[in-house]
Amino acid sequence: DYNSIQSGNPNLQNALSHNLSLRYFSFNLFNYTNVFAIVNYSKNIDQIRSITNFDNVISTNSFFNSGFADESVTAIGRVQRTFNKIRASLRVNFNYSKNNQFVQGVRSINERFSQNYTPEIRTNFREAPNVILRYGYTITNNNQGTNSTTFKTNAPSVEVDAYILKTFTFRTDYTYTNQSGVGPSQSFQTWDASLSYRKDKDAKLEYEVRANNILDIDSNVSNGASNISVFSSETFILPRIVTFRMIYTL
């Protein structure tokens, strides 16, 4: 790359990996409750790690078998229950990882702990419009030895799917994302929608008008951390686009 060089090592040996998983599933037909949980633990010995050195803005990386173990623990769970035509659920995700890193010949431990909570309510009607209300909350703590950062993300969203007069289908989804961490908080909104027409369920032709990036935002921002840096990345988005589509089903 223009600012980094990597070199291989012919003397590398295979790492040894230990993995332990515990899974739980439960489905109750009487009250329509669905529960599952997964816990996974892994430990890597003689892991292939990189040594990073900096010369001004140029970084060089070489690889070796580390004598220090890297560990990670992941826990995922979901509880879901249906009340007539309404389904409520809660998903949680926890992840902890500990990695040994080597920069300028100095060893440090990089620890990361992330939490994600996603409650959701959705309807399940045959004729009436269906709505999905979702809220995502994520908090990530990074400890890079001498540097600690915390990132928080809030992302409420709504999706609507409506079948109108047995010929039109209207779909739209909107998400508001707010992120805070290093520097001032940043937020952006995304909104897409489509309206399609099919004469009847047996018709082969379907016509659709679709609008992307209705709010015409310029970019979205994502904060994160790697083993040697804390970064904020910006993804530029195409301007508002409205397209007309004709779909033929064989």
PDB file of C-alpha atoms in Angstrom:
ATOM      1  CA  ASP A   1       0.000   0.000   0.000  1.00  0.00           C
ATOM      2  CA  TYR A   2       1.105   3.613  -0.355  1.00  0.00           C
ATOM      3  CA  ASN A   3       1.856   3.969   3.379  1.00  0.00           C
ATOM      4  CA  SER A   4       2.370   0.408   4.614  1.00  0.00           C
ATOM      5  CA  ILE A   5       4.581  -2.579   3.838  1.00  0.00           C
ATOM      6  CA  GLN A   6       4.006  -6.193   4.890  1.00  0.00           C
ATOM      7  CA  SER A   7       6.563  -8.986   4.854  1.00  0.00           C
ATOM      8  CA  GLY A   8       5.984 -12.705   5.321  1.00  0.00           C
ATOM      9  CA  ASN A   9       7.720 -15.231   7.567  1.00  0.00           C
ATOM     10  CA  PRO A  10       8.486 -18.740   6.229  1.00  0.00           C
ATOM     11  CA  ASN A  11       8.973 -20.113   9.764  1.00  0.00           C
ATOM     12  CA  LEU A  12       5.386 -19.611  10.932  1.00  0.00           C
ATOM     13  CA  GLN A  13       3.719 -22.566  12.640  1.00  0.00           C
ATOM     14  CA  ASN A  14       0.044 -23.518  12.998  1.00  0.00           C
ATOM     15  CA  ALA A  15      -1.806 -21.973  15.914  1.00  0.00           C
ATOM     16  CA  LEU A  16      -3.797 -24.057  18.398  1.00  0.00           C
ATOM     17  CA  SER A  17      -7.428 -23.061  18.917  1.00  0.00           C
ATOM     18  CA  HIS A  18      -9.762 -24.104  21.748  1.00  0.00           C
ATOM     19  CA  ASN A  19     -13.500 -23.542  21.270  1.00  0.00           C
ATOM     20  CA  LEU A  20     -16.393 -24.180  23.620  1.00  0.00           C
ATOM     21  CA  SER A  21     -20.051 -23.528  22.750  1.00  0.00           C
ATOM     22  CA  LEU A  22     -23.277 -23.819  24.725  1.00  0.00           C
ATOM     23  CA  ARG A  23     -26.643 -23.496  22.970  1.00  0.00           C
ATOM     24  CA  TYR A  24     -30.204 -23.358  24.302  1.00  0.00           C
ATOM     25  CA  PHE A  25     -33.444 -23.377  22.306  1.00  0.00           C
ATOM     26  CA  SER A  26     -37.050 -23.369  23.482  1.00  0.00           C
ATOM     27  CA  PHE A  27     -40.352 -22.969  21.623  1.00  0.00           C
ATOM     28  CA  ASN A  28     -43.703 -22.965  23.448  1.00  0.00           C
ATOM     29  CA  LEU A  29     -46.757 -23.636  21.254  1.00  0.00           C
ATOM     30  CA  PHE A  30     -49.182 -22.669  24.018  1.00  0.00           C
ATOM     31  CA  ASN A  31     -48.100 -19.048  24.433  1.00  0.00           C
ATOM     32  CA  TYR A  32     -46.029 -18.729  21.211  1.00  0.00           C
ATOM     33  CA  THR A  33     -42.812 -17.907  23.014  1.00  0.00           C
ATOM     34  CA  ASN A  34     -39.514 -18.567  21.272  1.00  0.00           C
ATOM     35  CA  VAL A  35     -36.235 -18.366  23.214  1.00  0.00           C
ATOM     36  CA  PHE A  36     -32.686 -19.100  22.165  1.00  0.00           C
ATOM     37  CA  ALA A  37     -29.267 -18.361  23.643  1.00  0.00           C
ATOM     38  CA  ILE A  38     -25.720 -19.103  22.511  1.00  0.00           C
ATOM     39  CA  VAL A  39     -22.475 -18.683  24.463  1.00  0.00           C
ATOM     40  CA  ASN A  40     -19.131 -19.257  22.756  1.00  0.00           C
ATOM     41  CA  TYR A  41     -15.625 -19.119  24.224  1.00  0.00           C
ATOM     42  CA  SER A  42     -12.408 -19.359  22.223  1.00  0.00           C
ATOM     43  CA  LYS A  43      -8.733 -19.296  23.153  1.00  0.00           C
ATOM     44  CA  ASN A  44      -5.918 -19.232  20.633  1.00  0.00           C
ATOM     45  CA  ILE A  45      -2.382 -20.328  21.513  1.00  0.00           C
ATOM     46  CA  ASP A  46       0.681 -19.580  19.347  1.00  0.00           C
ATOM     47  CA  GLN A  47      -1.547 -17.227  17.397  1.00  0.00           C
ATOM     48  CA  ILE A  48      -0.020 -15.599  14.330  1.00  0.00           C
ATOM     49  CA  ARG A  49       0.323 -11.929  15.243  1.00  0.00           C
ATOM     50  CA  SER A  50       1.921  -8.940  13.547  1.00  0.00           C
ATOM     51  CA  ILE A  51       4.648  -6.597  14.726  1.00  0.00           C
ATOM     52  CA  THR A  52       3.928  -3.034  13.618  1.00  0.00           C
ATOM     53  CA  ASN A  53       6.618  -0.388  13.385  1.00  0.00           C
ATOM     54  CA  PHE A  54       6.266   3.199  12.267  1.00  0.00           C
ATOM     55  CA  ASP A  55       8.738   5.344  10.339  1.00  0.00           C
ATOM     56  CA  ASN A  56       7.029   8.729  10.174  1.00  0.00           C
ATOM     57  CA  VAL A  57       3.718   7.895   8.396  1.00  0.00           C
ATOM     58  CA  ILE A  58       4.980   4.623   6.896  1.00  0.00           C
ATOM     59  CA  SER A  59       4.122   1.429   8.784  1.00  0.00           C
ATOM     60  CA  THR A  60       5.839  -1.936   8.350  1.00  0.00           C
ATOM     61  CA  ASN A  61       4.322  -5.243   9.451  1.00  0.00           C
ATOM     62  CA  SER A  62       5.927  -8.632   9.928  1.00  0.00           C
ATOM     63  CA  PHE A  63       4.416 -11.796  11.416  1.00  0.00           C
ATOM     64  CA  PHE A  64       5.368 -14.303  14.092  1.00  0.00           C
ATOM     65  CA  ASN A  65       3.881 -16.915  16.443  1.00  0.00           C
ATOM     66  CA  SER A  66       2.941 -15.163  19.655  1.00  0.00           C
ATOM     67  CA  GLY A  67       3.531 -16.939  22.946  1.00  0.00           C
ATOM     68  CA  PHE A  68       0.618 -15.033  24.504  1.00  0.00           C
ATOM     69  CA  ALA A  69      -2.915 -16.398  24.296  1.00  0.00           C
ATOM     70  CA  ASP A  70      -5.783 -14.422  22.723  1.00  0.00           C
ATOM     71  CA  GLU A  71      -9.285 -14.970  24.114  1.00  0.00           C
ATOM     72  CA  SER A  72     -12.850 -14.046  23.216  1.00  0.00           C
ATOM     73  CA  VAL A  73     -16.324 -14.640  24.653  1.00  0.00           C
ATOM     74  CA  THR A  74     -19.563 -14.105  22.735  1.00  0.00           C
ATOM     75  CA  ALA A  75     -23.113 -14.358  24.119  1.00  0.00           C
ATOM     76  CA  ILE A  76     -26.216 -13.991  21.942  1.00  0.00           C
ATOM     77  CA  GLY A  77     -29.820 -14.241  23.076  1.00  0.00           C
ATOM     78  CA  ARG A  78     -33.338 -13.564  21.818  1.00  0.00           C
ATOM     79  CA  VAL A  79     -36.793 -13.725  23.369  1.00  0.00           C
ATOM     80  CA  GLN A  80     -39.781 -13.576  21.042  1.00  0.00           C
ATOM     81  CA  ARG A  81     -43.500 -13.766  21.789  1.00  0.00           C
ATOM     82  CA  THR A  82     -46.603 -13.411  19.650  1.00  0.00           C
ATOM     83  CA  PHE A  83     -49.800 -11.733  20.858  1.00  0.00           C
ATOM     84  CA  ASN A  84     -52.503 -12.353  18.241  1.00  0.00           C
ATOM     85  CA  LYS A  85     -51.224 -10.327  15.251  1.00  0.00           C
ATOM     86  CA  ILE A  86     -48.408  -8.596  17.107  1.00  0.00           C
ATOM     87  CA  ARG A  87     -44.961 -10.075  17.634  1.00  0.00           C
ATOM     88  CA  ALA A  88     -42.547  -8.611  20.194  1.00  0.00           C
ATOM     89  CA  SER A  89     -38.900  -9.577  20.498  1.00  0.00           C
ATOM     90  CA  LEU A  90     -35.708  -8.576  22.246  1.00  0.00           C
ATOM     91  CA  ARG A  91     -32.237  -9.452  20.981  1.00  0.00           C
ATOM     92  CA  VAL A  92     -29.048  -8.955  22.962  1.00  0.00           C
ATOM     93  CA  ASN A  93     -25.456  -9.500  21.932  1.00  0.00           C
ATOM     94  CA  PHE A  94     -22.344  -9.319  24.121  1.00  0.00           C
ATOM     95  CA  ASN A  95     -18.779  -9.733  22.926  1.00  0.00           C
ATOM     96  CA  TYR A  96     -15.506  -9.536  24.832  1.00  0.00           C
ATOM     97  CA  SER A  97     -12.106 -10.025  23.227  1.00  0.00           C
ATOM     98  CA  LYS A  98      -8.532  -9.774  24.457  1.00  0.00           C
ATOM     99  CA  ASN A  99      -5.719  -9.619  21.925  1.00  0.00           C
ATOM    100  CA  ASN A 100      -2.005  -9.149  22.347  1.00  0.00           C
ATOM    101  CA  GLN A 101      -0.507  -6.571  20.031  1.00  0.00           C
ATOM    102  CA  PHE A 102       3.042  -5.433  19.360  1.00  0.00           C
ATOM    103  CA  VAL A 103       3.842  -1.901  18.233  1.00  0.00           C
ATOM    104  CA  GLN A 104       7.398  -0.552  18.014  1.00  0.00           C
ATOM    105  CA  GLY A 105       8.583  -3.715  19.801  1.00  0.00           C
ATOM    106  CA  VAL A 106       6.352  -3.057  22.832  1.00  0.00           C
ATOM    107  CA  ARG A 107       3.632  -5.541  23.845  1.00  0.00           C
ATOM    108  CA  SER A 108       0.247  -4.294  24.985  1.00  0.00           C
ATOM    109  CA  ILE A 109      -3.167  -5.864  25.476  1.00  0.00           C
ATOM    110  CA  ASN A 110      -6.088  -4.674  23.386  1.00  0.00           C
ATOM    111  CA  GLU A 111      -9.444  -5.353  25.070  1.00  0.00           C
ATOM    112  CA  ARG A 112     -12.855  -4.726  23.549  1.00  0.00           C
ATOM    113  CA  PHE A 113     -16.297  -5.173  25.095  1.00  0.00           C
ATOM    114  CA  SER A 114     -19.389  -4.466  23.017  1.00  0.00           C
ATOM    115  CA  GLN A 115     -23.071  -4.637  23.921  1.00  0.00           C
ATOM    116  CA  ASN A 116     -26.000  -4.532  21.546  1.00  0.00           C
ATOM    117  CA  TYR A 117     -29.704  -4.374  22.488  1.00  0.00           C
ATOM    118  CA  THR A 118     -32.468  -4.507  19.857  1.00  0.00           C
ATOM    119  CA  PRO A 119     -36.135  -4.480  20.970  1.00  0.00           C
ATOM    120  CA  GLU A 120     -38.647  -4.862  18.153  1.00  0.00           C
ATOM    121  CA  ILE A 121     -42.416  -4.894  17.631  1.00  0.00           C
ATOM    122  CA  ARG A 122     -43.992  -5.982  14.355  1.00  0.00           C
ATOM    123  CA  THR A 123     -47.496  -6.690  13.099  1.00  0.00           C
ATOM    124  CA  ASN A 124     -48.550  -9.695  11.014  1.00  0.00           C
ATOM    125  CA  PHE A 125     -51.811  -8.831   9.245  1.00  0.00           C
ATOM    126  CA  ARG A 126     -52.987 -10.486   6.042  1.00  0.00           C
ATOM    127  CA  GLU A 127     -54.771  -7.440   4.593  1.00  0.00           C
ATOM    128  CA  ALA A 128     -54.010  -4.441   6.823  1.00  0.00           C
ATOM    129  CA  PRO A 129     -50.681  -2.570   6.589  1.00  0.00           C
ATOM    130  CA  ASN A 130     -47.815  -4.114   8.535  1.00  0.00           C
ATOM    131  CA  VAL A 131     -45.386  -2.059  10.591  1.00  0.00           C
ATOM    132  CA  ILE A 132     -42.021  -2.897  12.154  1.00  0.00           C
ATOM    133  CA  LEU A 133     -40.746  -0.665  14.960  1.00  0.00           C
ATOM    134  CA  ARG A 134     -37.137  -1.341  15.931  1.00  0.00           C
ATOM    135  CA  TYR A 135     -34.617   0.323  18.200  1.00  0.00           C
ATOM    136  CA  GLY A 136     -30.923  -0.513  18.156  1.00  0.00           C
ATOM    137  CA  TYR A 137     -28.568   0.520  20.937  1.00  0.00           C
ATOM    138  CA  THR A 138     -24.862  -0.360  20.849  1.00  0.00           C
ATOM    139  CA  ILE A 139     -22.091   0.575  23.252  1.00  0.00           C
ATOM    140  CA  THR A 140     -18.474  -0.439  22.620  1.00  0.00           C
ATOM    141  CA  ASN A 141     -15.573   0.013  25.026  1.00  0.00           C
ATOM    142  CA  ASN A 142     -12.026  -0.224  23.674  1.00  0.00           C
ATOM    143  CA  ASN A 143      -8.926  -0.388  25.859  1.00  0.00           C
ATOM    144  CA  GLN A 144      -5.675  -0.151  23.903  1.00  0.00           C
ATOM    145  CA  GLY A 145      -3.307  -0.013  26.836  1.00  0.00           C
ATOM    146  CA  THR A 146      -2.705   3.711  27.231  1.00  0.00           C
ATOM    147  CA  ASN A 147      -5.799   4.740  25.266  1.00  0.00           C
ATOM    148  CA  SER A 148      -9.457   4.033  26.127  1.00  0.00           C
ATOM    149  CA  THR A 149     -12.500   4.967  24.039  1.00  0.00           C
ATOM    150  CA  THR A 150     -16.247   4.427  24.257  1.00  0.00           C
ATOM    151  CA  PHE A 151     -18.610   4.527  21.279  1.00  0.00           C
ATOM    152  CA  LYS A 152     -22.407   4.666  21.577  1.00  0.00           C
ATOM    153  CA  THR A 153     -24.898   4.233  18.741  1.00  0.00           C
ATOM    154  CA  ASN A 154     -28.678   4.818  18.862  1.00  0.00           C
ATOM    155  CA  ALA A 155     -30.670   3.771  15.802  1.00  0.00           C
ATOM    156  CA  PRO A 156     -34.512   3.820  15.919  1.00  0.00           C
ATOM    157  CA  SER A 157     -36.181   2.686  12.699  1.00  0.00           C
ATOM    158  CA  VAL A 158     -39.617   2.037  11.200  1.00  0.00           C
ATOM    159  CA  GLU A 159     -40.687  -0.100   8.235  1.00  0.00           C
ATOM    160  CA  VAL A 160     -44.134  -0.085   6.604  1.00  0.00           C
ATOM    161  CA  ASP A 161     -45.493  -2.640   4.142  1.00  0.00           C
ATOM    162  CA  ALA A 162     -49.025  -1.959   2.877  1.00  0.00           C
ATOM    163  CA  TYR A 163     -51.119  -3.912   0.353  1.00  0.00           C
ATOM    164  CA  ILE A 164     -53.632  -1.456  -1.139  1.00  0.00           C
ATOM    165  CA  LEU A 165     -56.762  -2.327  -3.164  1.00  0.00           C
ATOM    166  CA  LYS A 166     -55.241  -5.749  -3.967  1.00  0.00           C
ATOM    167  CA  THR A 167     -53.153  -4.180  -6.751  1.00  0.00           C
ATOM    168  CA  PHE A 168     -50.705  -1.739  -5.127  1.00  0.00           C
ATOM    169  CA  THR A 169     -47.898  -2.518  -2.697  1.00  0.00           C
ATOM    170  CA  PHE A 170     -46.313   0.330  -0.765  1.00  0.00           C
ATOM    171  CA  ARG A 171     -43.063  -0.159   1.170  1.00  0.00           C
ATOM    172  CA  THR A 172     -40.948   2.330   3.055  1.00  0.00           C
ATOM    173  CA  ASP A 173     -38.219   2.247   5.689  1.00  0.00           C
ATOM    174  CA  TYR A 174     -36.683   5.039   7.729  1.00  0.00           C
ATOM    175  CA  THR A 175     -33.731   4.974  10.145  1.00  0.00           C
ATOM    176  CA  TYR A 176     -32.246   7.690  12.317  1.00  0.00           C
ATOM    177  CA  THR A 177     -28.709   6.984  13.536  1.00  0.00           C
ATOM    178  CA  ASN A 178     -26.833   8.930  16.194  1.00  0.00           C
ATOM    179  CA  GLN A 179     -23.250   8.100  17.164  1.00  0.00           C
ATOM    180  CA  SER A 180     -21.098   9.512  19.924  1.00  0.00           C
ATOM    181  CA  GLY A 181     -17.541   8.805  20.976  1.00  0.00           C
ATOM    182  CA  VAL A 182     -14.422  10.699  20.023  1.00  0.00           C
ATOM    183  CA  GLY A 183     -15.334  14.326  19.299  1.00  0.00           C
ATOM    184  CA  PRO A 184     -18.885  15.671  18.892  1.00  0.00           C
ATOM    185  CA  SER A 185     -21.781  13.290  18.271  1.00  0.00           C
ATOM    186  CA  GLN A 186     -22.815  12.705  14.669  1.00  0.00           C
ATOM    187  CA  SER A 187     -26.178  11.738  13.198  1.00  0.00           C
ATOM    188  CA  PHE A 188     -27.700  10.939   9.827  1.00  0.00           C
ATOM    189  CA  GLN A 189     -31.020   9.728   8.439  1.00  0.00           C
ATOM    190  CA  THR A 190     -31.851   7.221   5.705  1.00  0.00           C
ATOM    191  CA  TRP A 191     -35.229   6.909   4.010  1.00  0.00           C
ATOM    192  CA  ASP A 192     -36.245   4.731   1.051  1.00  0.00           C
ATOM    193  CA  ALA A 193     -39.681   3.976  -0.409  1.00  0.00           C
ATOM    194  CA  SER A 194     -41.325   2.119  -3.288  1.00  0.00           C
ATOM    195  CA  LEU A 195     -44.790   1.774  -4.833  1.00  0.00           C
ATOM    196  CA  SER A 196     -45.542  -1.156  -7.136  1.00  0.00           C
ATOM    197  CA  TYR A 197     -48.587  -2.120  -9.204  1.00  0.00           C
ATOM    198  CA  ARG A 198     -49.656  -5.613 -10.284  1.00  0.00           C
ATOM    199  CA  LYS A 199     -53.080  -6.103 -11.877  1.00  0.00           C
ATOM    200  CA  ASP A 200     -53.690  -9.327  -9.936  1.00  0.00           C
ATOM    201  CA  LYS A 201     -51.697 -12.076  -8.264  1.00  0.00           C
ATOM    202  CA  ASP A 202     -51.471 -14.040 -11.535  1.00  0.00           C
ATOM    203  CA  ALA A 203     -50.262 -11.110 -13.649  1.00  0.00           C
ATOM    204  CA  LYS A 204     -46.768 -11.487 -15.051  1.00  0.00           C
ATOM    205  CA  LEU A 205     -46.064  -7.766 -15.370  1.00  0.00           C
ATOM    206  CA  GLU A 206     -45.369  -5.512 -12.398  1.00  0.00           C
ATOM    207  CA  TYR A 207     -44.586  -1.798 -12.469  1.00  0.00           C
ATOM    208  CA  GLU A 208     -42.673  -0.101  -9.682  1.00  0.00           C
ATOM    209  CA  VAL A 209     -41.529   3.404  -8.737  1.00  0.00           C
ATOM    210  CA  ARG A 210     -38.661   3.368  -6.254  1.00  0.00           C
ATOM    211  CA  ALA A 211     -37.002   6.287  -4.455  1.00  0.00           C
ATOM    212  CA  ASN A 212     -33.655   5.925  -2.690  1.00  0.00           C
ATOM    213  CA  ASN A 213     -32.081   8.450  -0.323  1.00  0.00           C
ATOM    214  CA  ILE A 214     -35.242  10.545  -0.248  1.00  0.00           C
ATOM    215  CA  LEU A 215     -33.728  12.996   2.238  1.00  0.00           C
ATOM    216  CA  ASP A 216     -30.739  13.465  -0.102  1.00  0.00           C
ATOM    217  CA  ILE A 217     -28.079  13.092   2.599  1.00  0.00           C
ATOM    218  CA  ASP A 218     -24.440  13.391   1.547  1.00  0.00           C
ATOM    219  CA  SER A 219     -22.808  10.680   3.676  1.00  0.00           C
ATOM    220  CA  ASN A 220     -23.016   8.532   6.785  1.00  0.00           C
ATOM    221  CA  VAL A 221     -20.355   8.198   9.448  1.00  0.00           C
ATOM    222  CA  SER A 222     -19.097   5.159  11.363  1.00  0.00           C
ATOM    223  CA  ASN A 223     -16.762   5.254  14.371  1.00  0.00           C
ATOM    224  CA  GLY A 224     -14.514   2.371  15.351  1.00  0.00           C
ATOM    225  CA  ALA A 225     -11.155   1.185  16.622  1.00  0.00           C
ATOM    226  CA  SER A 226      -8.522  -1.202  15.306  1.00  0.00           C
ATOM    227  CA  ASN A 227      -5.566  -2.750  17.109  1.00  0.00           C
ATOM    228  CA  ILE A 228      -3.423   0.364  16.530  1.00  0.00           C
ATOM    229  CA  SER A 229      -5.846   3.230  15.939  1.00  0.00           C
ATOM    230  CA  VAL A 230      -9.175   4.896  16.644  1.00  0.00           C
ATOM    231  CA  PHE A 231     -10.930   6.060  13.499  1.00  0.00           C
ATOM    232  CA  SER A 232     -13.994   7.723  12.078  1.00  0.00           C
ATOM    233  CA  SER A 233     -14.921   6.644   8.540  1.00  0.00           C
ATOM    234  CA  GLU A 234     -17.294   8.478   6.220  1.00  0.00           C
ATOM    235  CA  THR A 235     -19.173   6.765   3.392  1.00  0.00           C
ATOM    236  CA  PHE A 236     -20.434   9.064   0.651  1.00  0.00           C
ATOM    237  CA  ILE A 237     -23.885   8.238  -0.699  1.00  0.00           C
ATOM    238  CA  LEU A 238     -25.326   8.780  -4.157  1.00  0.00           C
ATOM    239  CA  PRO A 239     -27.812  11.683  -4.294  1.00  0.00           C
ATOM    240  CA  ARG A 240     -31.568  11.133  -4.305  1.00  0.00           C
ATOM    241  CA  ILE A 241     -32.537   8.711  -7.081  1.00  0.00           C
ATOM    242  CA  VAL A 242     -36.046   7.941  -8.375  1.00  0.00           C
ATOM    243  CA  THR A 243     -36.358   5.012 -10.793  1.00  0.00           C
ATOM    244  CA  PHE A 244     -39.214   3.397 -12.718  1.00  0.00           C
ATOM    245  CA  ARG A 245     -39.000  -0.379 -13.101  1.00  0.00           C
ATOM    246  CA  MET A 246     -40.935  -2.913 -15.099  1.00  0.00           C
ATOM    247  CA  ILE A 247     -40.691  -6.486 -13.847  1.00  0.00           C
ATOM    248  CA  TYR A 248     -41.759  -9.522 -15.862  1.00  0.00           C
ATOM    249  CA  THR A 249     -42.189 -12.830 -14.013  1.00  0.00           C
ATOM    250  CA  LEU A 250     -41.725 -16.012 -16.049  1.00  0.00           C
TER     251      LEU A 250
END
